[in-house]
């Protein structure tokens, strides 16, 4: 399957997207314990504060299928949004029937480019940052959250199957790199302790 098909899928129904997302997830052995999503221009194509609670919102075409696939595969999902209108965001999540899918919803205005949101997510879930995957449409958030150890993926036109595949690929690469670093450190540490034992015989 090529990335063009990942990106295309506009005509794919929710079930088809879910099936495809599950197939993508199954391709990876190392999976995140938590996937975190921004809301505005990541899960839905608008800014909450520009909308009214009385409106019926809609998600990007791949979003619901991807959320359902992650849940079915036992991967927790959460929200990190800097929207100043949490009441509208929560109303829309309820109207869309997805509010209960998320283990935590951190929706509040902040100047920290979401590092506060992730500290709260970590406190509430106990999941380490390097076991998380994050999707957002703002580069400054991606950069700030990446520094915390979270695999962070920029999306330019909403989350889709292509972004999911890229996210899981980068998550695997980051896990492999940190495992390699750990092994190198352990090797060096054991060599150092061996040499210090030799130089300080009892």
PDB file of C-alpha atoms in Angstrom:
ATOM      1  CA  UNK A   1       0.000   0.000   0.000  1.00  0.00           C
ATOM      2  CA  UNK A   2       1.454   3.365  -0.931  1.00  0.00           C
ATOM      3  CA  UNK A   3       1.198   6.699   0.816  1.00  0.00           C
ATOM      4  CA  UNK A   4      -1.038   8.046  -1.948  1.00  0.00           C
ATOM      5  CA  UNK A   5      -3.678   5.569  -0.861  1.00  0.00           C
ATOM      6  CA  UNK A   6      -3.106   6.587   2.770  1.00  0.00           C
ATOM      7  CA  UNK A   7      -3.724  10.237   1.893  1.00  0.00           C
ATOM      8  CA  UNK A   8      -6.555   9.632  -0.544  1.00  0.00           C
ATOM      9  CA  UNK A   9      -9.359   7.766   1.216  1.00  0.00           C
ATOM     10  CA  UNK A  10     -11.736  10.749   1.113  1.00  0.00           C
ATOM     11  CA  UNK A  11     -14.419   8.442  -0.247  1.00  0.00           C
ATOM     12  CA  UNK A  12     -13.642   5.678   2.265  1.00  0.00           C
ATOM     13  CA  UNK A  13     -16.364   5.086   4.835  1.00  0.00           C
ATOM     14  CA  UNK A  14     -15.560   5.064   8.546  1.00  0.00           C
ATOM     15  CA  UNK A  15     -15.449   1.242   8.729  1.00  0.00           C
ATOM     16  CA  UNK A  16     -13.065   1.017   5.757  1.00  0.00           C
ATOM     17  CA  UNK A  17     -10.761   3.622   7.334  1.00  0.00           C
ATOM     18  CA  UNK A  18     -10.886   1.701  10.625  1.00  0.00           C
ATOM     19  CA  UNK A  19      -9.955  -1.575   8.874  1.00  0.00           C
ATOM     20  CA  UNK A  20      -7.085   0.134   7.042  1.00  0.00           C
ATOM     21  CA  UNK A  21      -5.886   1.821  10.257  1.00  0.00           C
ATOM     22  CA  UNK A  22      -5.918  -1.533  12.071  1.00  0.00           C
ATOM     23  CA  UNK A  23      -3.889  -3.062   9.242  1.00  0.00           C
ATOM     24  CA  UNK A  24      -1.331  -0.247   9.564  1.00  0.00           C
ATOM     25  CA  UNK A  25      -1.155  -0.701  13.365  1.00  0.00           C
ATOM     26  CA  UNK A  26      -0.607  -4.459  12.931  1.00  0.00           C
ATOM     27  CA  UNK A  27       2.474  -3.771  10.775  1.00  0.00           C
ATOM     28  CA  UNK A  28       4.335  -2.437  13.822  1.00  0.00           C
ATOM     29  CA  UNK A  29       5.576  -4.532  16.735  1.00  0.00           C
ATOM     30  CA  UNK A  30       6.476  -1.600  18.975  1.00  0.00           C
ATOM     31  CA  UNK A  31       3.387   0.496  19.711  1.00  0.00           C
ATOM     32  CA  UNK A  32       2.747   3.603  21.809  1.00  0.00           C
ATOM     33  CA  UNK A  33       0.755   3.167  25.024  1.00  0.00           C
ATOM     34  CA  UNK A  34      -1.008   6.495  24.443  1.00  0.00           C
ATOM     35  CA  UNK A  35      -1.799   8.529  21.320  1.00  0.00           C
ATOM     36  CA  UNK A  36      -2.575  12.208  21.929  1.00  0.00           C
ATOM     37  CA  UNK A  37      -4.458  14.445  19.495  1.00  0.00           C
ATOM     38  CA  UNK A  38      -4.871  18.178  19.147  1.00  0.00           C
ATOM     39  CA  UNK A  39      -8.432  19.202  18.203  1.00  0.00           C
ATOM     40  CA  UNK A  40      -8.521  22.286  15.922  1.00  0.00           C
ATOM     41  CA  UNK A  41      -7.260  21.460  12.416  1.00  0.00           C
ATOM     42  CA  UNK A  42      -6.112  18.016  13.614  1.00  0.00           C
ATOM     43  CA  UNK A  43      -9.301  16.092  14.442  1.00  0.00           C
ATOM     44  CA  UNK A  44     -11.704  18.672  12.996  1.00  0.00           C
ATOM     45  CA  UNK A  45     -11.312  21.369  10.305  1.00  0.00           C
ATOM     46  CA  UNK A  46     -12.090  24.547  12.289  1.00  0.00           C
ATOM     47  CA  UNK A  47     -11.279  26.609  15.391  1.00  0.00           C
ATOM     48  CA  UNK A  48     -13.705  25.937  18.249  1.00  0.00           C
ATOM     49  CA  UNK A  49     -13.798  29.573  19.321  1.00  0.00           C
ATOM     50  CA  UNK A  50     -15.175  30.553  15.899  1.00  0.00           C
ATOM     51  CA  UNK A  51     -18.151  28.203  16.229  1.00  0.00           C
ATOM     52  CA  UNK A  52     -21.376  28.106  18.219  1.00  0.00           C
ATOM     53  CA  UNK A  53     -22.376  25.266  20.578  1.00  0.00           C
ATOM     54  CA  UNK A  54     -25.636  24.914  18.660  1.00  0.00           C
ATOM     55  CA  UNK A  55     -23.841  23.857  15.446  1.00  0.00           C
ATOM     56  CA  UNK A  56     -23.306  20.257  14.400  1.00  0.00           C
ATOM     57  CA  UNK A  57     -19.539  19.766  13.960  1.00  0.00           C
ATOM     58  CA  UNK A  58     -17.791  17.279  11.690  1.00  0.00           C
ATOM     59  CA  UNK A  59     -14.430  15.499  11.913  1.00  0.00           C
ATOM     60  CA  UNK A  60     -11.795  15.075   9.211  1.00  0.00           C
ATOM     61  CA  UNK A  61     -12.809  12.074   7.109  1.00  0.00           C
ATOM     62  CA  UNK A  62     -10.211   9.638   8.542  1.00  0.00           C
ATOM     63  CA  UNK A  63     -10.343  10.768  12.175  1.00  0.00           C
ATOM     64  CA  UNK A  64     -13.176   8.617  13.610  1.00  0.00           C
ATOM     65  CA  UNK A  65     -11.918   5.425  11.948  1.00  0.00           C
ATOM     66  CA  UNK A  66      -8.394   6.012  13.292  1.00  0.00           C
ATOM     67  CA  UNK A  67      -9.672   6.695  16.834  1.00  0.00           C
ATOM     68  CA  UNK A  68     -11.813   3.527  16.736  1.00  0.00           C
ATOM     69  CA  UNK A  69      -8.913   1.398  15.447  1.00  0.00           C
ATOM     70  CA  UNK A  70      -6.562   2.605  18.202  1.00  0.00           C
ATOM     71  CA  UNK A  71      -9.181   1.855  20.874  1.00  0.00           C
ATOM     72  CA  UNK A  72      -9.861  -1.594  19.442  1.00  0.00           C
ATOM     73  CA  UNK A  73      -6.136  -2.354  19.499  1.00  0.00           C
ATOM     74  CA  UNK A  74      -6.002  -1.456  23.203  1.00  0.00           C
ATOM     75  CA  UNK A  75      -4.109   1.812  22.713  1.00  0.00           C
ATOM     76  CA  UNK A  76      -5.346   4.674  24.907  1.00  0.00           C
ATOM     77  CA  UNK A  77      -6.131   8.042  23.334  1.00  0.00           C
ATOM     78  CA  UNK A  78      -6.146  11.553  24.816  1.00  0.00           C
ATOM     79  CA  UNK A  79      -6.619  15.208  23.822  1.00  0.00           C
ATOM     80  CA  UNK A  80      -4.209  18.128  24.232  1.00  0.00           C
ATOM     81  CA  UNK A  81      -5.810  21.350  23.001  1.00  0.00           C
ATOM     82  CA  UNK A  82      -5.015  25.006  23.694  1.00  0.00           C
ATOM     83  CA  UNK A  83      -8.552  26.049  22.735  1.00  0.00           C
ATOM     84  CA  UNK A  84      -9.835  28.904  24.939  1.00  0.00           C
ATOM     85  CA  UNK A  85     -13.389  27.525  24.611  1.00  0.00           C
ATOM     86  CA  UNK A  86     -13.287  24.147  26.376  1.00  0.00           C
ATOM     87  CA  UNK A  87     -17.081  24.237  26.796  1.00  0.00           C
ATOM     88  CA  UNK A  88     -17.616  24.326  23.011  1.00  0.00           C
ATOM     89  CA  UNK A  89     -14.948  21.652  22.449  1.00  0.00           C
ATOM     90  CA  UNK A  90     -16.562  19.313  25.002  1.00  0.00           C
ATOM     91  CA  UNK A  91     -20.044  19.925  23.549  1.00  0.00           C
ATOM     92  CA  UNK A  92     -18.734  19.053  20.062  1.00  0.00           C
ATOM     93  CA  UNK A  93     -16.989  15.889  21.340  1.00  0.00           C
ATOM     94  CA  UNK A  94     -20.316  14.810  22.877  1.00  0.00           C
ATOM     95  CA  UNK A  95     -22.285  15.611  19.707  1.00  0.00           C
ATOM     96  CA  UNK A  96     -19.819  13.567  17.663  1.00  0.00           C
ATOM     97  CA  UNK A  97     -20.192  10.619  20.068  1.00  0.00           C
ATOM     98  CA  UNK A  98     -16.459  10.376  20.813  1.00  0.00           C
ATOM     99  CA  UNK A  99     -16.097  12.101  24.200  1.00  0.00           C
ATOM    100  CA  UNK A 100     -15.960   8.842  26.193  1.00  0.00           C
ATOM    101  CA  UNK A 101     -13.206   7.402  23.957  1.00  0.00           C
ATOM    102  CA  UNK A 102     -10.489   9.543  25.557  1.00  0.00           C
ATOM    103  CA  UNK A 103      -8.752   8.607  28.830  1.00  0.00           C
ATOM    104  CA  UNK A 104      -8.080  12.289  29.511  1.00  0.00           C
ATOM    105  CA  UNK A 105      -8.997  15.576  27.814  1.00  0.00           C
ATOM    106  CA  UNK A 106      -6.666  18.505  28.527  1.00  0.00           C
ATOM    107  CA  UNK A 107      -8.398  21.480  26.899  1.00  0.00           C
ATOM    108  CA  UNK A 108      -7.206  24.855  28.172  1.00  0.00           C
ATOM    109  CA  UNK A 109      -5.470  27.984  26.924  1.00  0.00           C
ATOM    110  CA  UNK A 110      -1.733  28.083  27.623  1.00  0.00           C
ATOM    111  CA  UNK A 111       1.428  29.892  26.529  1.00  0.00           C
ATOM    112  CA  UNK A 112       3.637  26.822  26.992  1.00  0.00           C
ATOM    113  CA  UNK A 113       3.042  25.200  23.569  1.00  0.00           C
ATOM    114  CA  UNK A 114       1.374  22.234  25.299  1.00  0.00           C
ATOM    115  CA  UNK A 115       4.130  21.187  27.705  1.00  0.00           C
ATOM    116  CA  UNK A 116       1.646  21.900  30.562  1.00  0.00           C
ATOM    117  CA  UNK A 117      -0.922  19.707  28.832  1.00  0.00           C
ATOM    118  CA  UNK A 118       1.535  16.827  28.607  1.00  0.00           C
ATOM    119  CA  UNK A 119       2.640  17.186  32.245  1.00  0.00           C
ATOM    120  CA  UNK A 120      -1.033  16.797  33.211  1.00  0.00           C
ATOM    121  CA  UNK A 121      -1.545  13.868  30.842  1.00  0.00           C
ATOM    122  CA  UNK A 122       1.505  12.160  32.358  1.00  0.00           C
ATOM    123  CA  UNK A 123       0.259  12.835  35.915  1.00  0.00           C
ATOM    124  CA  UNK A 124      -3.211  11.466  35.151  1.00  0.00           C
ATOM    125  CA  UNK A 125      -2.139   8.374  33.177  1.00  0.00           C
ATOM    126  CA  UNK A 126       1.299   7.537  34.619  1.00  0.00           C
ATOM    127  CA  UNK A 127       2.459   6.841  31.051  1.00  0.00           C
ATOM    128  CA  UNK A 128       6.038   7.988  30.325  1.00  0.00           C
ATOM    129  CA  UNK A 129       6.517  10.619  27.604  1.00  0.00           C
ATOM    130  CA  UNK A 130       8.573   8.248  25.438  1.00  0.00           C
ATOM    131  CA  UNK A 131       5.581   5.866  25.292  1.00  0.00           C
ATOM    132  CA  UNK A 132       3.361   8.569  23.764  1.00  0.00           C
ATOM    133  CA  UNK A 133       2.636   9.593  20.164  1.00  0.00           C
ATOM    134  CA  UNK A 134       1.242  13.085  19.437  1.00  0.00           C
ATOM    135  CA  UNK A 135      -0.450  14.680  16.388  1.00  0.00           C
ATOM    136  CA  UNK A 136      -0.772  18.468  15.999  1.00  0.00           C
ATOM    137  CA  UNK A 137      -1.047  21.097  13.249  1.00  0.00           C
ATOM    138  CA  UNK A 138       1.340  23.655  14.813  1.00  0.00           C
ATOM    139  CA  UNK A 139       5.095  23.278  14.454  1.00  0.00           C
ATOM    140  CA  UNK A 140       5.861  25.156  17.684  1.00  0.00           C
ATOM    141  CA  UNK A 141       3.818  22.595  19.663  1.00  0.00           C
ATOM    142  CA  UNK A 142       5.550  19.730  17.841  1.00  0.00           C
ATOM    143  CA  UNK A 143       8.984  21.140  18.685  1.00  0.00           C
ATOM    144  CA  UNK A 144       8.199  21.843  22.362  1.00  0.00           C
ATOM    145  CA  UNK A 145       6.569  18.464  23.017  1.00  0.00           C
ATOM    146  CA  UNK A 146       9.291  16.546  21.098  1.00  0.00           C
ATOM    147  CA  UNK A 147      11.841  17.916  23.582  1.00  0.00           C
ATOM    148  CA  UNK A 148       9.903  16.138  26.360  1.00  0.00           C
ATOM    149  CA  UNK A 149      10.576  12.794  24.641  1.00  0.00           C
ATOM    150  CA  UNK A 150       7.165  12.436  22.964  1.00  0.00           C
ATOM    151  CA  UNK A 151       7.177  11.285  19.318  1.00  0.00           C
ATOM    152  CA  UNK A 152       5.394  14.258  17.718  1.00  0.00           C
ATOM    153  CA  UNK A 153       3.974  14.408  14.183  1.00  0.00           C
ATOM    154  CA  UNK A 154       2.977  17.549  12.280  1.00  0.00           C
ATOM    155  CA  UNK A 155      -0.246  17.279  10.258  1.00  0.00           C
ATOM    156  CA  UNK A 156      -1.028  19.897   7.613  1.00  0.00           C
ATOM    157  CA  UNK A 157      -4.543  18.810   6.691  1.00  0.00           C
ATOM    158  CA  UNK A 158      -5.930  16.829   9.593  1.00  0.00           C
ATOM    159  CA  UNK A 159      -4.968  13.421  10.895  1.00  0.00           C
ATOM    160  CA  UNK A 160      -5.213  10.709   8.227  1.00  0.00           C
ATOM    161  CA  UNK A 161      -3.959   7.202   7.491  1.00  0.00           C
ATOM    162  CA  UNK A 162      -0.691   8.545   6.071  1.00  0.00           C
ATOM    163  CA  UNK A 163      -0.020  10.505   9.272  1.00  0.00           C
ATOM    164  CA  UNK A 164      -0.839   7.431  11.381  1.00  0.00           C
ATOM    165  CA  UNK A 165       1.640   5.305   9.420  1.00  0.00           C
ATOM    166  CA  UNK A 166       4.328   8.010   9.665  1.00  0.00           C
ATOM    167  CA  UNK A 167       3.709   8.420  13.401  1.00  0.00           C
ATOM    168  CA  UNK A 168       4.012   4.707  14.157  1.00  0.00           C
ATOM    169  CA  UNK A 169       7.147   4.485  11.981  1.00  0.00           C
ATOM    170  CA  UNK A 170       8.831   7.388  13.799  1.00  0.00           C
ATOM    171  CA  UNK A 171       7.723   6.027  17.171  1.00  0.00           C
ATOM    172  CA  UNK A 172       9.390   2.675  16.365  1.00  0.00           C
ATOM    173  CA  UNK A 173      12.574   4.423  15.197  1.00  0.00           C
ATOM    174  CA  UNK A 174      12.703   6.507  18.404  1.00  0.00           C
ATOM    175  CA  UNK A 175      12.181   3.403  20.566  1.00  0.00           C
ATOM    176  CA  UNK A 176      14.914   1.520  18.713  1.00  0.00           C
ATOM    177  CA  UNK A 177      17.319   4.468  19.076  1.00  0.00           C
ATOM    178  CA  UNK A 178      16.691   4.796  22.810  1.00  0.00           C
ATOM    179  CA  UNK A 179      17.108   1.024  23.287  1.00  0.00           C
ATOM    180  CA  UNK A 180      20.424   1.178  21.422  1.00  0.00           C
ATOM    181  CA  UNK A 181      21.565   4.106  23.594  1.00  0.00           C
ATOM    182  CA  UNK A 182      20.583   2.172  26.710  1.00  0.00           C
ATOM    183  CA  UNK A 183      22.565  -0.889  25.605  1.00  0.00           C
ATOM    184  CA  UNK A 184      25.612   1.294  24.846  1.00  0.00           C
ATOM    185  CA  UNK A 185      25.350   2.929  28.265  1.00  0.00           C
ATOM    186  CA  UNK A 186      24.994  -0.445  30.010  1.00  0.00           C
ATOM    187  CA  UNK A 187      28.039  -1.786  28.150  1.00  0.00           C
ATOM    188  CA  UNK A 188      30.120   1.253  29.100  1.00  0.00           C
ATOM    189  CA  UNK A 189      28.888   1.100  32.684  1.00  0.00           C
ATOM    190  CA  UNK A 190      29.760  -2.590  33.087  1.00  0.00           C
ATOM    191  CA  UNK A 191      33.206  -2.021  31.506  1.00  0.00           C
ATOM    192  CA  UNK A 192      33.844   0.888  33.881  1.00  0.00           C
ATOM    193  CA  UNK A 193      32.772  -1.067  36.950  1.00  0.00           C
ATOM    194  CA  UNK A 194      34.892  -4.041  35.848  1.00  0.00           C
ATOM    195  CA  UNK A 195      37.976  -1.880  35.361  1.00  0.00           C
ATOM    196  CA  UNK A 196      37.440  -0.121  38.707  1.00  0.00           C
ATOM    197  CA  UNK A 197      37.166  -3.517  40.422  1.00  0.00           C
ATOM    198  CA  UNK A 198      40.467  -4.555  38.813  1.00  0.00           C
ATOM    199  CA  UNK A 199      42.178  -1.357  39.868  1.00  0.00           C
ATOM    200  CA  UNK A 200      40.822  -1.682  43.429  1.00  0.00           C
ATOM    201  CA  UNK A 201      41.320  -5.382  44.268  1.00  0.00           C
ATOM    202  CA  UNK A 202      40.073  -6.397  47.701  1.00  0.00           C
TER     203      UNK A 202
END
